[in-house]
PDB file of C-alpha atoms in Angstrom:
ATOM      1  CA  MET Y 248     106.763 108.497 109.370  1.00 58.00           C
ATOM      2  CA  GLU Y 249     110.164 106.892 108.946  1.00 86.00           C
ATOM      3  CA  SER Y 250     110.805 105.143 105.635  1.00 90.00           C
ATOM      4  CA  VAL Y 251     113.226 102.346 104.839  1.00 93.00           C
ATOM      5  CA  LEU Y 252     115.013 101.650 101.551  1.00 93.00           C
ATOM      6  CA  LEU Y 253     114.445  98.071 100.350  1.00 94.00           C
ATOM      7  CA  LEU Y 254     117.228  96.529  98.263  1.00 94.00           C
ATOM      8  CA  ASN Y 255     117.158  93.389  96.162  1.00 94.00           C
ATOM      9  CA  VAL Y 256     119.725  90.639  96.864  1.00 95.00           C
ATOM     10  CA  THR Y 257     121.941  92.354  94.276  1.00 93.00           C
ATOM     11  CA  TYR Y 258     121.814  95.648  96.258  1.00 92.00           C
ATOM     12  CA  GLU Y 259     119.591  97.314  93.636  1.00 88.00           C
ATOM     13  CA  PRO Y 260     117.104  99.759  95.166  1.00 87.00           C
ATOM     14  CA  LEU Y 261     113.581  98.349  94.781  1.00 87.00           C
ATOM     15  CA  ARG Y 262     111.283 100.611  96.761  1.00 87.00           C
ATOM     16  CA  ILE Y 263     110.736 102.658  99.859  1.00 89.00           C
ATOM     17  CA  MET Y 264     108.658 101.071 102.592  1.00 92.00           C
ATOM     18  CA  PRO Y 265     107.198 102.129 105.943  1.00 94.00           C
ATOM     19  CA  TRP Y 266     109.281 100.923 108.883  1.00 94.00           C
ATOM     20  CA  GLN Y 267     106.354  98.916 110.312  1.00 94.00           C
ATOM     21  CA  ARG Y 268     106.225  96.679 107.231  1.00 96.00           C
ATOM     22  CA  VAL Y 269     110.003  96.257 107.288  1.00 96.00           C
ATOM     23  CA  ILE Y 270     109.846  95.083 110.919  1.00 94.00           C
ATOM     24  CA  ARG Y 271     107.313  92.412 109.879  1.00 95.00           C
ATOM     25  CA  LEU Y 272     109.649  91.284 107.054  1.00 96.00           C
ATOM     26  CA  LEU Y 273     112.580  91.279 109.453  1.00 94.00           C
ATOM     27  CA  THR Y 274     110.820  89.122 112.041  1.00 92.00           C
ATOM     28  CA  ALA Y 275     109.700  86.758 109.262  1.00 96.00           C
ATOM     29  CA  GLY Y 276     113.342  86.314 108.224  1.00 97.00           C
ATOM     30  CA  LYS Y 277     112.859  87.722 104.717  1.00 97.00           C
ATOM     31  CA  VAL Y 278     115.260  90.668 104.963  1.00 97.00           C
ATOM     32  CA  GLU Y 279     118.533  91.571 106.626  1.00 97.00           C
ATOM     33  CA  VAL Y 280     119.475  94.977 107.995  1.00 97.00           C
ATOM     34  CA  VAL Y 281     122.223  96.683 106.001  1.00 97.00           C
ATOM     35  CA  GLU Y 282     122.154 100.127 107.656  1.00 95.00           C
ATOM     36  CA  GLU Y 283     120.536 101.315 110.870  1.00 94.00           C
ATOM     37  CA  SER Y 284     119.297 104.756 111.834  1.00 92.00           C
ATOM     38  CA  ASP Y 285     119.784 106.513 115.164  1.00 91.00           C
ATOM     39  CA  ARG Y 286     116.166 105.989 116.213  1.00 92.00           C
ATOM     40  CA  GLU Y 287     115.003 103.091 118.358  1.00 92.00           C
ATOM     41  CA  ILE Y 288     111.811 101.077 118.581  1.00 89.00           C
ATOM     42  CA  ARG Y 289     110.981 100.117 122.155  1.00 91.00           C
ATOM     43  CA  SER Y 290     108.598  97.577 123.587  1.00 87.00           C
ATOM     44  CA  LEU Y 291     108.297  96.054 127.047  1.00 90.00           C
ATOM     45  CA  SER Y 292     110.589  93.182 126.161  1.00 91.00           C
ATOM     46  CA  PHE Y 293     113.146  94.582 123.678  1.00 87.00           C
ATOM     47  CA  VAL Y 294     114.803  97.623 122.109  1.00 91.00           C
ATOM     48  CA  LEU Y 295     115.543  97.605 118.356  1.00 90.00           C
ATOM     49  CA  ARG Y 296     117.362 100.208 116.315  1.00 93.00           C
ATOM     50  CA  LEU Y 297     115.210 101.305 113.389  1.00 94.00           C
ATOM     51  CA  PRO Y 298     116.568 100.011 110.054  1.00 95.00           C
ATOM     52  CA  SER Y 299     117.397 102.577 107.378  1.00 94.00           C
ATOM     53  CA  VAL Y 300     118.355 100.156 104.582  1.00 96.00           C
ATOM     54  CA  VAL Y 301     117.372  96.485 104.335  1.00 97.00           C
ATOM     55  CA  ARG Y 302     118.176  93.806 101.767  1.00 97.00           C
ATOM     56  CA  LEU Y 303     115.968  90.932 100.660  1.00 97.00           C
ATOM     57  CA  LEU Y 304     117.415  87.469 101.228  1.00 97.00           C
ATOM     58  CA  ARG Y 305     115.874  86.080  98.016  1.00 96.00           C
ATOM     59  CA  TYR Y 306     115.997  87.657  94.569  1.00 94.00           C
ATOM     60  CA  VAL Y 307     112.770  89.319  93.426  1.00 91.00           C
ATOM     61  CA  HIS Y 308     112.016  89.826  89.744  1.00 88.00           C
ATOM     62  CA  TYR Y 309     110.317  93.143  89.235  1.00 78.00           C
ATOM     63  CA  ARG Y 310     108.832  95.127  86.427  1.00 73.00           C
ATOM     64  CA  ARG Y 311     110.535  98.446  85.886  1.00 69.00           C
ATOM     65  CA  SER Y 312     108.139 101.296  86.501  1.00 71.00           C
ATOM     66  CA  LEU Y 313     108.567 104.577  84.686  1.00 76.00           C
ATOM     67  CA  PRO Y 314     108.413 107.892  86.518  1.00 81.00           C
ATOM     68  CA  LYS Y 315     105.273 109.983  86.288  1.00 86.00           C
ATOM     69  CA  PHE Y 316     105.463 112.900  83.860  1.00 91.00           C
ATOM     70  CA  SER Y 317     104.990 116.105  85.858  1.00 90.00           C
ATOM     71  CA  ARG Y 318     106.330 119.651  86.028  1.00 93.00           C
ATOM     72  CA  VAL Y 319     108.338 118.968  89.192  1.00 88.00           C
ATOM     73  CA  ASN Y 320     109.822 115.755  87.786  1.00 88.00           C
ATOM     74  CA  VAL Y 321     110.924 117.570  84.597  1.00 93.00           C
ATOM     75  CA  TYR Y 322     112.558 120.274  86.748  1.00 93.00           C
ATOM     76  CA  ARG Y 323     114.307 117.589  88.775  1.00 87.00           C
ATOM     77  CA  ARG Y 324     115.401 115.666  85.682  1.00 91.00           C
ATOM     78  CA  ASP Y 325     116.989 118.880  84.363  1.00 94.00           C
ATOM     79  CA  ASP Y 326     118.396 119.756  87.823  1.00 91.00           C
ATOM     80  CA  PHE Y 327     116.416 123.036  87.963  1.00 94.00           C
ATOM     81  CA  THR Y 328     118.652 124.334  85.156  1.00 96.00           C
ATOM     82  CA  CYS Y 329     117.527 126.188  82.030  1.00 97.00           C
ATOM     83  CA  GLN Y 330     118.355 123.908  79.105  1.00 98.00           C
ATOM     84  CA  TYR Y 331     119.169 126.905  76.871  1.00 97.00           C
ATOM     85  CA  CYS Y 332     121.320 129.294  78.962  1.00 97.00           C
ATOM     86  CA  GLY Y 333     122.465 126.827  81.648  1.00 97.00           C
ATOM     87  CA  GLN Y 334     121.490 128.955  84.650  1.00 96.00           C
ATOM     88  CA  LYS Y 335     120.244 127.133  87.718  1.00 96.00           C
ATOM     89  CA  ARG Y 336     117.125 128.793  89.171  1.00 94.00           C
ATOM     90  CA  GLU Y 337     114.366 128.390  91.733  1.00 93.00           C
ATOM     91  CA  SER Y 338     111.207 126.633  90.516  1.00 90.00           C
ATOM     92  CA  HIS Y 339     109.174 129.872  90.551  1.00 93.00           C
ATOM     93  CA  ALA Y 340     111.584 131.329  87.950  1.00 94.00           C
ATOM     94  CA  LEU Y 341     111.299 128.329  85.614  1.00 96.00           C
ATOM     95  CA  ASN Y 342     108.898 127.232  82.919  1.00 95.00           C
ATOM     96  CA  LEU Y 343     108.356 124.160  80.794  1.00 96.00           C
ATOM     97  CA  ASP Y 344     109.228 124.596  77.131  1.00 97.00           C
ATOM     98  CA  HIS Y 345     108.183 122.492  74.153  1.00 97.00           C
ATOM     99  CA  VAL Y 346     111.300 121.784  72.083  1.00 97.00           C
ATOM    100  CA  VAL Y 347     109.030 121.338  69.066  1.00 96.00           C
ATOM    101  CA  PRO Y 348     106.110 123.749  69.704  1.00 96.00           C
ATOM    102  CA  ARG Y 349     102.590 122.340  69.799  1.00 95.00           C
ATOM    103  CA  ALA Y 350     101.681 124.517  66.812  1.00 94.00           C
ATOM    104  CA  GLN Y 351     104.319 122.605  64.825  1.00 95.00           C
ATOM    105  CA  GLY Y 352     103.173 119.159  65.963  1.00 95.00           C
ATOM    106  CA  GLY Y 353     105.071 118.845  69.249  1.00 95.00           C
ATOM    107  CA  HIS Y 354     103.658 116.743  72.066  1.00 96.00           C
ATOM    108  CA  MET Y 355     103.613 117.033  75.850  1.00 95.00           C
ATOM    109  CA  ASN Y 356     105.996 114.194  76.779  1.00 96.00           C
ATOM    110  CA  TRP Y 357     109.409 113.532  78.326  1.00 96.00           C
ATOM    111  CA  GLU Y 358     111.192 113.711  74.957  1.00 96.00           C
ATOM    112  CA  ASN Y 359     109.761 117.114  73.935  1.00 97.00           C
ATOM    113  CA  ILE Y 360     109.659 119.109  77.195  1.00 97.00           C
ATOM    114  CA  VAL Y 361     112.623 120.851  78.860  1.00 97.00           C
ATOM    115  CA  THR Y 362     113.150 123.200  81.780  1.00 97.00           C
ATOM    116  CA  CYS Y 363     113.498 126.784  80.628  1.00 97.00           C
ATOM    117  CA  CYS Y 364     113.959 130.135  82.382  1.00 96.00           C
ATOM    118  CA  LEU Y 365     111.442 132.867  81.618  1.00 95.00           C
ATOM    119  CA  PRO Y 366     113.807 135.099  79.538  1.00 96.00           C
ATOM    120  CA  CYS Y 367     114.877 132.165  77.327  1.00 97.00           C
ATOM    121  CA  ASN Y 368     111.254 131.054  76.938  1.00 95.00           C
ATOM    122  CA  VAL Y 369     110.270 134.537  75.710  1.00 96.00           C
ATOM    123  CA  LYS Y 370     113.299 134.664  73.379  1.00 96.00           C
ATOM    124  CA  LYS Y 371     112.496 131.248  71.882  1.00 96.00           C
ATOM    125  CA  GLY Y 372     108.800 131.998  71.480  1.00 93.00           C
ATOM    126  CA  GLY Y 373     106.822 129.548  69.340  1.00 94.00           C
ATOM    127  CA  ARG Y 374     109.842 128.348  67.361  1.00 96.00           C
ATOM    128  CA  THR Y 375     112.117 125.332  67.486  1.00 96.00           C
ATOM    129  CA  PRO Y 376     115.595 125.867  68.987  1.00 96.00           C
ATOM    130  CA  GLU Y 377     117.098 125.826  65.486  1.00 96.00           C
ATOM    131  CA  GLN Y 378     114.640 128.453  64.227  1.00 96.00           C
ATOM    132  CA  ALA Y 379     115.402 130.645  67.280  1.00 96.00           C
ATOM    133  CA  HIS Y 380     119.198 130.067  66.911  1.00 96.00           C
ATOM    134  CA  MET Y 381     119.344 128.555  70.399  1.00 96.00           C
ATOM    135  CA  ARG Y 382     121.110 125.363  71.446  1.00 96.00           C
ATOM    136  CA  LEU Y 383     119.861 122.783  73.969  1.00 96.00           C
ATOM    137  CA  LEU Y 384     122.366 121.761  76.640  1.00 96.00           C
ATOM    138  CA  ARG Y 385     121.157 118.164  76.339  1.00 94.00           C
ATOM    139  CA  GLN Y 386     118.371 116.352  74.539  1.00 96.00           C
ATOM    140  CA  PRO Y 387     115.383 115.566  76.769  1.00 96.00           C
ATOM    141  CA  THR Y 388     114.838 111.881  77.565  1.00 93.00           C
ATOM    142  CA  ARG Y 389     112.596 109.808  79.790  1.00 91.00           C
ATOM    143  CA  PRO Y 390     114.362 109.040  83.089  1.00 86.00           C
ATOM    144  CA  ASP Y 391     114.950 105.394  83.944  1.00 76.00           C
ATOM    145  CA  ARG Y 392     113.659 103.617  87.052  1.00 59.00           C
ATOM    146  CA  LEU Y 393     116.594 104.474  89.308  1.00 49.00           C
ATOM    147  CA  ASP Y 394     116.330 108.122  88.399  1.00 55.00           C
ATOM    148  CA  SER Y 395     112.631 107.981  89.155  1.00 52.00           C
ATOM    149  CA  LEU Y 396     113.400 106.973  92.736  1.00 53.00           C
ATOM    150  CA  VAL Y 397     115.797 109.879  93.043  1.00 55.00           C
ATOM    151  CA  ILE Y 398     113.372 112.257  91.328  1.00 51.00           C
ATOM    152  CA  THR Y 399     110.591 111.266  93.663  1.00 56.00           C
ATOM    153  CA  LEU Y 400     112.700 111.828  96.753  1.00 57.00           C
ATOM    154  CA  GLY Y 401     114.583 114.867  95.562  1.00 55.00           C
ATOM    155  CA  ALA Y 402     116.754 116.562  98.165  1.00 54.00           C
ATOM    156  CA  HIS Y 403     115.093 114.732 101.083  1.00 66.00           C
ATOM    157  CA  LEU Y 404     117.171 111.627 100.512  1.00 73.00           C
ATOM    158  CA  PRO Y 405     118.626 110.175 103.744  1.00 80.00           C
ATOM    159  CA  LEU Y 406     122.432 110.058 103.745  1.00 79.00           C
ATOM    160  CA  ALA Y 407     122.493 106.296 104.420  1.00 83.00           C
ATOM    161  CA  TRP Y 408     120.648 105.682 101.132  1.00 85.00           C
ATOM    162  CA  ARG Y 409     123.121 107.548  98.916  1.00 79.00           C
ATOM    163  CA  ASN Y 410     125.593 104.628  98.953  1.00 83.00           C
ATOM    164  CA  TYR Y 411     123.004 102.443  97.221  1.00 82.00           C
ATOM    165  CA  MET Y 412     122.052 104.896  94.474  1.00 75.00           C
ATOM    166  CA  PRO Y 413     124.864 105.125  91.875  1.00 66.00           C
ATOM    167  CA  SER Y 414     123.581 108.338  90.290  1.00 59.00           C
ATOM    168  CA  LEU Y 415     124.164 110.237  93.564  1.00 52.00           C
ATOM    169  CA  ARG Y 416     127.719 109.204  94.339  1.00 49.00           C
TER     170      ARG Y 416
END
């Protein structure tokens, strides 16, 4: 199924929608096409190029949604890179590491979990980075809404959408 990026009037990415719903919005005059794809929609009476990016014609106030905490999203937030040695690895060679171990009161949340390779995880053990004399490349934080859109899509992001996502330029 083809998806379409929906932008607010201010060109902020809002959500990804199925092309069928976008066609209904387009015929109702609620959106304008910003970018088109190479594919076409054909009927008996017309041919329409499938939109890739559309923009709302009226501003929509929205509530920022936070990304779901998951193993894959933590890996994506950290760019599949060990936060101790800096080596980029495949997901099967990575682990999640508690910065503050659970035995010392650490929790399973965005601010306490980092991507870690197996050798660094063994070296760190059940200690904090300071106790293990290891340094984090960057402190873990909860991604914002824009990053959540990128995290969700990962590497499968259509090229036409990259111009509307500042973190990918």
